[in-house]
mmCIF file of C-alpha atoms (C1' of nucleotides) in Angstrom:
data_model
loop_
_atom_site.group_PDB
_atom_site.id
_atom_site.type_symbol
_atom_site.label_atom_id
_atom_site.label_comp_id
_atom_site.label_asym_id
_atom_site.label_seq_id
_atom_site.Cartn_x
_atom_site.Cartn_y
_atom_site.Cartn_z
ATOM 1 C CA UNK F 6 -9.643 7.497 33.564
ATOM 2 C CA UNK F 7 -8.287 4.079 34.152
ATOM 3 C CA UNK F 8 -11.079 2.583 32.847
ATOM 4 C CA UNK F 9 -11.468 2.048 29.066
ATOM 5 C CA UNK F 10 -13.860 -0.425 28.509
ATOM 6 C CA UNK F 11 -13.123 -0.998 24.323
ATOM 7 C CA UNK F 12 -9.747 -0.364 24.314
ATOM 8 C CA UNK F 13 -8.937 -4.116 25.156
ATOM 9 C CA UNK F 14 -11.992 -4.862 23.568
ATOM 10 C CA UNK F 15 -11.184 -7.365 20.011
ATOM 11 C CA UNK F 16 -12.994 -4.834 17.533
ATOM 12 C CA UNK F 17 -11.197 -5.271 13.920
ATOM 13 C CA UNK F 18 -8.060 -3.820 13.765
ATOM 14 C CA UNK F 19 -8.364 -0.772 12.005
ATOM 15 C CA UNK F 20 -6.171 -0.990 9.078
ATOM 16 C CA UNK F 21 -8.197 -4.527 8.745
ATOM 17 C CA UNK F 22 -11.157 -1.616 7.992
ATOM 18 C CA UNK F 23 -8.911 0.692 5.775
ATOM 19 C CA UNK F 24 -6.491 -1.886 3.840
ATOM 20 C CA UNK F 25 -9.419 -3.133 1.435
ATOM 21 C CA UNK F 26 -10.746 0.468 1.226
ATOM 22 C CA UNK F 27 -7.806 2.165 0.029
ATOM 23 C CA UNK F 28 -6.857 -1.148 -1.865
ATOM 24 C CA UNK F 29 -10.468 -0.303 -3.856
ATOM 25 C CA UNK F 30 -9.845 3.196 -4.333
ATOM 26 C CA UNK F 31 -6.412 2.327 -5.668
ATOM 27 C CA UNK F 32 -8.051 0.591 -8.527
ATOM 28 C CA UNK F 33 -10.450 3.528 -8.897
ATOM 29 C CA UNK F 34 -7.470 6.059 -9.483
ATOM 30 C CA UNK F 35 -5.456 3.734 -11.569
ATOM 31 C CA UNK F 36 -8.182 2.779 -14.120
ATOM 32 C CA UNK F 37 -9.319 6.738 -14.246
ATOM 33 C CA UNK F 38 -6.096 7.745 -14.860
ATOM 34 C CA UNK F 39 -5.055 4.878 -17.534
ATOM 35 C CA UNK F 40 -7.664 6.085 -20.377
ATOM 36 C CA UNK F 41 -5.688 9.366 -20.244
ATOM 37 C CA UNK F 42 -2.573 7.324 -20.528
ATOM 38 C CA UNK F 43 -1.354 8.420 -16.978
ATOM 39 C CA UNK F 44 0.002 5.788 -14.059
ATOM 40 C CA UNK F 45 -1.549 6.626 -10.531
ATOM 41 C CA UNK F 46 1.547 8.695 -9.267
ATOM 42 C CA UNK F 47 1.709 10.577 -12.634
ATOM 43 C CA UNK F 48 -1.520 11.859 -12.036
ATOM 44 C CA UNK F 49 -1.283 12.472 -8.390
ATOM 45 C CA UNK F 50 1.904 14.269 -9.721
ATOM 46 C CA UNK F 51 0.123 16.509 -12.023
ATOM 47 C CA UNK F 52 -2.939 17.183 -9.561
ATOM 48 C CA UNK F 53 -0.664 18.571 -7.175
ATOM 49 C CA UNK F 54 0.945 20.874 -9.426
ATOM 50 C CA UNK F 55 -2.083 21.725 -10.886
ATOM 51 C CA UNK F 56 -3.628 22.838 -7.412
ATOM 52 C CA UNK F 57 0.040 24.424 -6.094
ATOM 53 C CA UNK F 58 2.058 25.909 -9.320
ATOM 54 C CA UNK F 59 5.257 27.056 -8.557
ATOM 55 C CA UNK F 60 6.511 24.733 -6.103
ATOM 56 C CA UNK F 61 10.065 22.417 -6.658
ATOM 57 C CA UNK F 62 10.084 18.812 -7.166
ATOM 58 C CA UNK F 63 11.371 18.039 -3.387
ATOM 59 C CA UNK F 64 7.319 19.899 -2.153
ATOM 60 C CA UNK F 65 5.420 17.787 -4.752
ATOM 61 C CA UNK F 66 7.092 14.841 -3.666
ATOM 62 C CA UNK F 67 7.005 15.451 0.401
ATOM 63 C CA UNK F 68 2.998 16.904 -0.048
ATOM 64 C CA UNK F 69 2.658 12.969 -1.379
ATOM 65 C CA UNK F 70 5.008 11.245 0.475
ATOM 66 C CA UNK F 71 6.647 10.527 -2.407
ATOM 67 C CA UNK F 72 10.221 10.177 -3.260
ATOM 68 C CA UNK F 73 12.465 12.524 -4.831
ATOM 69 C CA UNK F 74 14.106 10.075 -7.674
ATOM 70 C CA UNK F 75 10.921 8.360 -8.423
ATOM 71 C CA UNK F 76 9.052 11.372 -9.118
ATOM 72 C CA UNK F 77 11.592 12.136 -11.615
ATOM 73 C CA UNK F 78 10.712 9.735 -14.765
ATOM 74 C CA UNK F 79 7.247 11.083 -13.845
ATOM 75 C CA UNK F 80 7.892 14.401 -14.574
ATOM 76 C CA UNK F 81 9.916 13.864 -17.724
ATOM 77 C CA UNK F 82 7.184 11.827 -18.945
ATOM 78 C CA UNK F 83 4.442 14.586 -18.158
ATOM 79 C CA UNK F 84 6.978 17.119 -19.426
ATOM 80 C CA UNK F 85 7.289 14.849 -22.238
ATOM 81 C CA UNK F 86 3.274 14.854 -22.956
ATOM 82 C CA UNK F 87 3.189 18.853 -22.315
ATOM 83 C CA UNK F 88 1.311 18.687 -19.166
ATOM 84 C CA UNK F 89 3.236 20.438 -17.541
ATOM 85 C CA UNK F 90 6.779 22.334 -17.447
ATOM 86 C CA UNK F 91 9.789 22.308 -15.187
ATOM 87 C CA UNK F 92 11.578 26.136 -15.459
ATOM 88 C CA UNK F 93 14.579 27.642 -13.022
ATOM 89 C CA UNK F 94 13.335 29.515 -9.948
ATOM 90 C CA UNK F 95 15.108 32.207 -8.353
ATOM 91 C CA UNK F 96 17.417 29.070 -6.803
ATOM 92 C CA UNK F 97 18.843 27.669 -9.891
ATOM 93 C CA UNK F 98 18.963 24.594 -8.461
ATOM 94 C CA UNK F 99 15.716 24.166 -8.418
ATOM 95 C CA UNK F 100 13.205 23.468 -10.887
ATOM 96 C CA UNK F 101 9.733 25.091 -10.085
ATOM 97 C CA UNK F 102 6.770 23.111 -11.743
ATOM 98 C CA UNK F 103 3.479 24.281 -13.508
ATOM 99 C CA UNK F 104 1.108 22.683 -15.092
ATOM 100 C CA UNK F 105 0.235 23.192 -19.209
ATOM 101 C CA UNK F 106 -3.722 24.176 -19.727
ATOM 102 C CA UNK F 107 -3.708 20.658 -21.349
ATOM 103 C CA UNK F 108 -2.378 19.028 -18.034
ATOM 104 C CA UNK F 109 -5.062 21.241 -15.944
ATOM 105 C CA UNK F 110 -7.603 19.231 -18.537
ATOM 106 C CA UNK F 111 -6.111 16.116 -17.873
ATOM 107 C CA UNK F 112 -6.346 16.187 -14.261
ATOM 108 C CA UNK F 113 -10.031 17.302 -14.533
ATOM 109 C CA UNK F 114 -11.177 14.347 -16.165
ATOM 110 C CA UNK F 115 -9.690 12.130 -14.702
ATOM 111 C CA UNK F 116 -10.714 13.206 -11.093
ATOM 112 C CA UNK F 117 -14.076 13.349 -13.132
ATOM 113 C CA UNK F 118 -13.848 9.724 -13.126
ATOM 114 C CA UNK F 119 -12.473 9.355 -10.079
ATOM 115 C CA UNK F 120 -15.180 10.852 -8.642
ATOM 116 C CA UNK F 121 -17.697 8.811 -9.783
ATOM 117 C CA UNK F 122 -15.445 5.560 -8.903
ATOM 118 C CA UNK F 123 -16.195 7.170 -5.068
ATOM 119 C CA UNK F 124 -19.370 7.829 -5.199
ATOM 120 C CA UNK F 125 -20.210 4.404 -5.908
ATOM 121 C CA UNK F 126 -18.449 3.522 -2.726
ATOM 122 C CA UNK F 127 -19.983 6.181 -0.582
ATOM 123 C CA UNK F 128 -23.076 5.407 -1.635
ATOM 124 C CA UNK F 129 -23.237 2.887 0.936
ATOM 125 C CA UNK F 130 -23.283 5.707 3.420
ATOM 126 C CA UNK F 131 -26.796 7.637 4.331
ATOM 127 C CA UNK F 132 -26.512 11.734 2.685
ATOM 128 C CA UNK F 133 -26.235 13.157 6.202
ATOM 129 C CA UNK F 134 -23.054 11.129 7.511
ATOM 130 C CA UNK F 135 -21.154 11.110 4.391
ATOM 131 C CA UNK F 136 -20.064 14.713 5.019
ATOM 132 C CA UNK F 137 -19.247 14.046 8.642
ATOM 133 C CA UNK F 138 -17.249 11.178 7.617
ATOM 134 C CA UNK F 139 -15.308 12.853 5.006
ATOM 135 C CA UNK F 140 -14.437 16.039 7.623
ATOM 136 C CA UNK F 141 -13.498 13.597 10.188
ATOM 137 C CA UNK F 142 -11.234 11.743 7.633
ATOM 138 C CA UNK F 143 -9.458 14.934 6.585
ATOM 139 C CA UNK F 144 -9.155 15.188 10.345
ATOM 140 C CA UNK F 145 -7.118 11.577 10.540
ATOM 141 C CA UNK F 146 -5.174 12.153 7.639
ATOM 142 C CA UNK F 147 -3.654 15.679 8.927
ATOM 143 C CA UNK F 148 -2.926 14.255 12.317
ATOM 144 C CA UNK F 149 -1.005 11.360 10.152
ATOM 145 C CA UNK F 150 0.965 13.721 8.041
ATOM 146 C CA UNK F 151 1.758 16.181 11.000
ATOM 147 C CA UNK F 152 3.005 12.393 12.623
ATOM 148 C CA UNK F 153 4.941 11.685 9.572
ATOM 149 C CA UNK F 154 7.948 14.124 10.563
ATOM 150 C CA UNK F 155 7.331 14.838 14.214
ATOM 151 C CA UNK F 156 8.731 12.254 16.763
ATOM 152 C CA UNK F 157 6.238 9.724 17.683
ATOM 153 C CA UNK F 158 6.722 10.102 21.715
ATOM 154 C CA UNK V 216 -31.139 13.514 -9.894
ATOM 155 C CA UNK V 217 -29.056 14.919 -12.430
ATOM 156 C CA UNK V 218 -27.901 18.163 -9.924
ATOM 157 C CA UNK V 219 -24.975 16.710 -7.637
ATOM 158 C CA UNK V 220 -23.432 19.992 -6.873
ATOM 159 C CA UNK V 221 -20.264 18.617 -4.492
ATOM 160 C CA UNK V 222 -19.993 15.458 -7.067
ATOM 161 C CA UNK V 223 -17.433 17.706 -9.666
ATOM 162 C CA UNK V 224 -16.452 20.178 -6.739
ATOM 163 C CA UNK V 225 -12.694 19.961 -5.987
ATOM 164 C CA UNK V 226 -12.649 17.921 -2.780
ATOM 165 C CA UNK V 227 -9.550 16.185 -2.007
ATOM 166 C CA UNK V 228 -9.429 12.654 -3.379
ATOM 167 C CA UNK V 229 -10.389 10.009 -1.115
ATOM 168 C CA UNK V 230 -8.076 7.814 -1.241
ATOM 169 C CA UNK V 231 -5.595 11.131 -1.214
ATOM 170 C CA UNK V 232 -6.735 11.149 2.438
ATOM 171 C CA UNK V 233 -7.231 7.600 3.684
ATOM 172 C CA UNK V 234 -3.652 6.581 1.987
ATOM 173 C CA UNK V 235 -1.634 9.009 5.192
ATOM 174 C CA UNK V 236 -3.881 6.959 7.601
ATOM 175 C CA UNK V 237 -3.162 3.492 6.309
ATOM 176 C CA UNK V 238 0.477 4.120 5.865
ATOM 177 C CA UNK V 239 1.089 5.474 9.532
ATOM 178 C CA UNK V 240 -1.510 2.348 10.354
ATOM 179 C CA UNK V 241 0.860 0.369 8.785
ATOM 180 C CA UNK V 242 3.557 1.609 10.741
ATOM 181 C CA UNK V 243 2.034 1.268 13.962
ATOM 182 C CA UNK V 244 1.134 -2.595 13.262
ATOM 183 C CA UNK V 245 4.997 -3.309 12.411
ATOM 184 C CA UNK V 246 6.382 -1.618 15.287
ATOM 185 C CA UNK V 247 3.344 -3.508 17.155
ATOM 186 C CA UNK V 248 4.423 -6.890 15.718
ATOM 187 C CA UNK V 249 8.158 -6.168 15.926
ATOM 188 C CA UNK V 250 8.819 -7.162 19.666
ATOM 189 C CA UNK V 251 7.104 -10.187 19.079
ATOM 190 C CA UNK V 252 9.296 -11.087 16.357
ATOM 191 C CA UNK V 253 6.530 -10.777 13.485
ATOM 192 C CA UNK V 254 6.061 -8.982 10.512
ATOM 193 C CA UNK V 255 2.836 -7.447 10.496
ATOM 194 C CA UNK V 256 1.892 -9.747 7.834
ATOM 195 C CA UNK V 257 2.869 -12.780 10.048
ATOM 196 C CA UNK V 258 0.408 -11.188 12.580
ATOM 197 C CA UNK V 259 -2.210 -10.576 10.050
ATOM 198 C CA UNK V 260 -2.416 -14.181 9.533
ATOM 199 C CA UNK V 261 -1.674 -15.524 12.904
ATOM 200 C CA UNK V 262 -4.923 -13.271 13.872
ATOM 201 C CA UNK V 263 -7.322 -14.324 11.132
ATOM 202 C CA UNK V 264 -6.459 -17.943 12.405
ATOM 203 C CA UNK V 265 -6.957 -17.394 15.979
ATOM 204 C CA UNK V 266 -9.898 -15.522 15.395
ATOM 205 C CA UNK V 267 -10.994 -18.550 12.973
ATOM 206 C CA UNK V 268 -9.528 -21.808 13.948
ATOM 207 C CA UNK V 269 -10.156 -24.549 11.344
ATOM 208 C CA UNK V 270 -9.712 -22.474 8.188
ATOM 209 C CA UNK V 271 -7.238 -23.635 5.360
ATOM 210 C CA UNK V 272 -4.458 -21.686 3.787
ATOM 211 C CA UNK V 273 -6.647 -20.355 1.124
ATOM 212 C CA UNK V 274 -9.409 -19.502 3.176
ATOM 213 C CA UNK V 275 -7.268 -17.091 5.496
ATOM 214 C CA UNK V 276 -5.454 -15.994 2.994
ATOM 215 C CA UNK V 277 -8.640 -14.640 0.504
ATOM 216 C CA UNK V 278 -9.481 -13.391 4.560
ATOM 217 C CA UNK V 279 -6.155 -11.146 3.683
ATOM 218 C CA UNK V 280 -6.675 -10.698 0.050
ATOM 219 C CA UNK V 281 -3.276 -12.157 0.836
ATOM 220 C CA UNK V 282 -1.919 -14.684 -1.396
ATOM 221 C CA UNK V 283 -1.930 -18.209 -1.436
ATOM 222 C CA UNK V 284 1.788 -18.353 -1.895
ATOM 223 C CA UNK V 285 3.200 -15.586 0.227
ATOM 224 C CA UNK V 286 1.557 -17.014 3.079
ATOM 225 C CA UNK V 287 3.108 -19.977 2.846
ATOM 226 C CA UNK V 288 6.591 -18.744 4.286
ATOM 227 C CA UNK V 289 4.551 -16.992 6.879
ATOM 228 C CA UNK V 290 3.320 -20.156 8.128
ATOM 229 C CA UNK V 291 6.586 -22.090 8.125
ATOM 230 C CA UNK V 292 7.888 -19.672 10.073
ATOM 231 C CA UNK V 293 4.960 -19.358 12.543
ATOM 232 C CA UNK V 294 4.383 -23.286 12.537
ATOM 233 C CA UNK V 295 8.399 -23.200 13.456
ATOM 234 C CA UNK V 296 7.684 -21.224 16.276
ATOM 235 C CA UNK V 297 4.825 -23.156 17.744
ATOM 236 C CA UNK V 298 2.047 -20.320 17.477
ATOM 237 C CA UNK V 299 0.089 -22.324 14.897
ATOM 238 C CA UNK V 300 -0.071 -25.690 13.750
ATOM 239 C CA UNK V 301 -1.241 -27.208 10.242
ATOM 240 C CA UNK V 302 -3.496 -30.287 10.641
ATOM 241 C CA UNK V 303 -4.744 -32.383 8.024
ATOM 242 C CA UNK V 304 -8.408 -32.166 7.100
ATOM 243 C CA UNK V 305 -10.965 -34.529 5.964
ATOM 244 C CA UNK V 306 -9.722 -33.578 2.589
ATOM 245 C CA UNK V 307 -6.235 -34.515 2.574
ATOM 246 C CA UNK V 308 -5.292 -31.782 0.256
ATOM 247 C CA UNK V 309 -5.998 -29.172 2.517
ATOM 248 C CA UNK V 310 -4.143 -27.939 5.516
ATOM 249 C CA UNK V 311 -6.259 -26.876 8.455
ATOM 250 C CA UNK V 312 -4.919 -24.396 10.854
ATOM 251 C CA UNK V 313 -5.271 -23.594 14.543
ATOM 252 C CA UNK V 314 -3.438 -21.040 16.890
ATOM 253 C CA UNK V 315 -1.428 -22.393 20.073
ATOM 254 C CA UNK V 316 -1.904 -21.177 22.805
ATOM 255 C CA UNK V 317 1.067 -19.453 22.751
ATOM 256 C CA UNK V 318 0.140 -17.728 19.348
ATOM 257 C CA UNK V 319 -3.461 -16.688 21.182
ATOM 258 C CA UNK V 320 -1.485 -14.964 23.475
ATOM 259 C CA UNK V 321 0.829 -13.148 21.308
ATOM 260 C CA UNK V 322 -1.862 -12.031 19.321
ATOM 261 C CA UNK V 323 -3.473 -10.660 22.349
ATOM 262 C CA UNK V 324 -0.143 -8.594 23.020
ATOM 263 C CA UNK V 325 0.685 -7.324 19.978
ATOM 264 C CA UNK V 326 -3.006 -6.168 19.241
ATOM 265 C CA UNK V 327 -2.643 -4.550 22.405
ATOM 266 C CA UNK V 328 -0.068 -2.445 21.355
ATOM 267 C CA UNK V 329 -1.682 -1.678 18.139
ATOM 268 C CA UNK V 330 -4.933 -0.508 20.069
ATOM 269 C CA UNK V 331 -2.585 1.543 22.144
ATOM 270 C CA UNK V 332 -1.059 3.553 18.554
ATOM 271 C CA UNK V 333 -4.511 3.271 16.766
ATOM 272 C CA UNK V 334 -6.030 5.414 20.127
ATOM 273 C CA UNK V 335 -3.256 7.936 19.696
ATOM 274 C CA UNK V 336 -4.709 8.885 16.350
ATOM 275 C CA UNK V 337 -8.204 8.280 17.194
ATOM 276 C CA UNK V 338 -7.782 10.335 20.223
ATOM 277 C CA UNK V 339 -8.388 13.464 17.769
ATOM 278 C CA UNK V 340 -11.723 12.892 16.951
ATOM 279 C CA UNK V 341 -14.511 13.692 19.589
ATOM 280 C CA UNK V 342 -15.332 10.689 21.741
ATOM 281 C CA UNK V 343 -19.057 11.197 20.347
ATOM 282 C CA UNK V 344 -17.860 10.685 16.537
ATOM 283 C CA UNK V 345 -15.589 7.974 17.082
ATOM 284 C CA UNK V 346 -17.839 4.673 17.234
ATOM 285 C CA UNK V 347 -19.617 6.272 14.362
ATOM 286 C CA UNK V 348 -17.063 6.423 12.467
ATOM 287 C CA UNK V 349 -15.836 3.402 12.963
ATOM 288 C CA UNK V 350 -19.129 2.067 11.988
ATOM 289 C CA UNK V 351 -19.378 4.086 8.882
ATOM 290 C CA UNK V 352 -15.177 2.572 7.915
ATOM 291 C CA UNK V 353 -16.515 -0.812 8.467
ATOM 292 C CA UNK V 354 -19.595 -0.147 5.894
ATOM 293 C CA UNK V 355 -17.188 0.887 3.855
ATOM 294 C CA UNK V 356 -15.100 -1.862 4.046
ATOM 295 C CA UNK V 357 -17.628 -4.942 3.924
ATOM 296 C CA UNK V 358 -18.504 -2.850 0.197
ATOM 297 C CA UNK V 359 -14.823 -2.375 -0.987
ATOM 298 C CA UNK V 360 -14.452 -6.266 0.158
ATOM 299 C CA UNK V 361 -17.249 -7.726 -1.654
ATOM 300 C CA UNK V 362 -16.639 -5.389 -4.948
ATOM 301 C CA UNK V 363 -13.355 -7.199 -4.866
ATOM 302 C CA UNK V 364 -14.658 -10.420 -6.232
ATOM 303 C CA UNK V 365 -18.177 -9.227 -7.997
ATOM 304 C CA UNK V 366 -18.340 -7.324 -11.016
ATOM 305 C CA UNK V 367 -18.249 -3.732 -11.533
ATOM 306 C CA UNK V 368 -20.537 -2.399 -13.690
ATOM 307 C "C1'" DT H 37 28.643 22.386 4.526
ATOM 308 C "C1'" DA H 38 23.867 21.797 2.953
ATOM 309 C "C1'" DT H 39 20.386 21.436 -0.676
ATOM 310 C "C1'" DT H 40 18.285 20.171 -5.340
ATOM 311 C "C1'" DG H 41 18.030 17.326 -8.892
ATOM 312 C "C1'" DT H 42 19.700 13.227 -10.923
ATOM 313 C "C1'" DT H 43 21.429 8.561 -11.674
ATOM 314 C "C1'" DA H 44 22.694 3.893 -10.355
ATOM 315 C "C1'" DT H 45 22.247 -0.002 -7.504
ATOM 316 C "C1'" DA H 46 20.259 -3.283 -4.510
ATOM 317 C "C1'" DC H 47 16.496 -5.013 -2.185
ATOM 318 C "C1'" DT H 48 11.738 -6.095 -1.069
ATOM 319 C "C1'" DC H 49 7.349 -6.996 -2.351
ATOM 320 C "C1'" DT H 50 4.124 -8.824 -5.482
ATOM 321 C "C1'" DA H 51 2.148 -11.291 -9.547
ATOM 322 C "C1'" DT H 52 2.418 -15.178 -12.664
ATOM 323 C "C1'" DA H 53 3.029 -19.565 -13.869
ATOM 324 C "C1'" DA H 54 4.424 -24.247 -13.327
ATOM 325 C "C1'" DC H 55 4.554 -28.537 -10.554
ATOM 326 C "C1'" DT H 56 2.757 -32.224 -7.171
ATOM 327 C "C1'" DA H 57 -0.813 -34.410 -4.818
ATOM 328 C "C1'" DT H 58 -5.213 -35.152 -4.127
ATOM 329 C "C1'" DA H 59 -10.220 -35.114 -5.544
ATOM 330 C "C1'" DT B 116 -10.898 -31.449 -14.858
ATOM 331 C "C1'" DA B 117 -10.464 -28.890 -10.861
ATOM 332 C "C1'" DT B 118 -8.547 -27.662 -6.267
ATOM 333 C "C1'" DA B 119 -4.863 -27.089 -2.330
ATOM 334 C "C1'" DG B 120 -0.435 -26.497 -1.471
ATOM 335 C "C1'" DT B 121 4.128 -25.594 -2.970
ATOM 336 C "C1'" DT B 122 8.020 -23.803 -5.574
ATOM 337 C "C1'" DA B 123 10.447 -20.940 -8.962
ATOM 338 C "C1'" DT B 124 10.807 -16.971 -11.710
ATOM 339 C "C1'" DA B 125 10.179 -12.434 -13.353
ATOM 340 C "C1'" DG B 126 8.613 -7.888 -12.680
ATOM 341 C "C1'" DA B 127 7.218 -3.790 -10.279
ATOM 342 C "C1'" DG B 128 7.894 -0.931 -6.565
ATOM 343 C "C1'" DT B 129 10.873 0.970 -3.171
ATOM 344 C "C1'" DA B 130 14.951 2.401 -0.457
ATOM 345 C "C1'" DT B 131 19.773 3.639 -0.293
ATOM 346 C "C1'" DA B 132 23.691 5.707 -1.724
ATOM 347 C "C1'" DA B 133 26.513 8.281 -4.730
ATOM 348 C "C1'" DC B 134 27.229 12.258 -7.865
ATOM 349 C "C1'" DA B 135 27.057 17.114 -10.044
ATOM 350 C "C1'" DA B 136 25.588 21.674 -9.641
ATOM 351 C "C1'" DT B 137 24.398 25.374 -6.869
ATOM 352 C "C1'" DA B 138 23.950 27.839 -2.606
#
DNA sequence: TATTGTTATACTCTATAACTATA
DNA sequence: TATAGTTATAGAGTATAACAATA
């Protein structure tokens, strides 16, 4: 199919579309995270060790595409807080990570908030294609993170 | 309506999926940019004044949400280069820009390859879904842009 | 030799504030 | 006094490299 009649069409560049979007849901996670004293990362942090216990600081940090030495001053301060706890794995290099009941609590309220932070946003959106758009966002961001690693040709 | 039943379910976070999508976004709009000898913030601005001859500094950069100083390098460097030019307005405090036509053009080929990376990832939804959702992002967008400046509450 | 966690360093990006000139 | 552009500075965020301990 030779013929693509958009593709050299001028719609908006797309991360023109996204860039403000994320840029407002930014905001959204940092002030619902900062009235339970957390920074952004420290509560993405948490939620993924919340949702995945047991896993080493190197598969927190790669499931957010994250790095390895900041995410440690994050974890000392959760540990810090008790909201969650670092102990040796099988590999005693490793430290496995769980969360505390209190960090579980943590990271429900503040996705609580979170939540309605989005909702104001997809609001905008009629009931029926909000759910559709969601799916075929979760569809985008695995192809991204599957592109992260893999070569790009 | 005080039953939402999917509003405290345990869906990712939004911006825990659109984040992936702007960052490899990102990605593809340097390596677009690149060849031409732009950063993608260079190109950013160069498009916004092609697209929108006549604007001042501040006007293209609140385009951006860019800043008012940052941009200034940008458009020594661009100026330098002969893709824009700064012309003095009926207000002689102001700076009114204008793309060459040499800067038209490199727009045109650098958002060409950014259509051609943006289709790669677009290429996994359904043909059907995609103007939709495209539609639906830029809704989303002309909201996040305009709760930038207004209020929140 | 490779991997995990850690620390230190340098660099880039961004935000803030001050300054000049116009209005 | 307010605005547009500019410049300088400080701070946050990020990337890179080195190191110790373990495998």
């Amino acid at each position: 199919m030779p013929e693509a009649p958009d593709s050299a069409g001028d719609r908006e560049d797309l991360l023109a579309l996204l860039a403000p979007v994320a840029r407002l849901l930014r905001r959204v996670e940092e002030e619902a995270a900062a009235p339970s004293g957390l920074s952004m990362w420290q509560y993405a942090v948490l939620s993924v060790v919340a949702a995945a216990p047991g896993l080493n600081q190197r598969q927190v940090a790669d499931r957010l595409d994250y790095s390895t030495n900041r995410i440690i001053a994050d974890l000392d301060e959760l540990e810090r807080r008790e909201l969650l706890r670092r102990r040796p794995g099988p590999d005693r290099r490793s430290n496995l990570l769980d969360a505390t009941e209190a960090g579980v609590a943590v990271v429900r309220e503040i996705r609580a908030r979170i939540r309605r932070g989005e909702e104001q946003l997809l609001a905008r959106l009629p009931r029926a294609e909000r759910e559709t758009w969601l799916a075929a966002a979760r569809t985008l961001a695995d192809a991204a993170r599957a592109g992260r690693s893999a070569g790009d040709r």
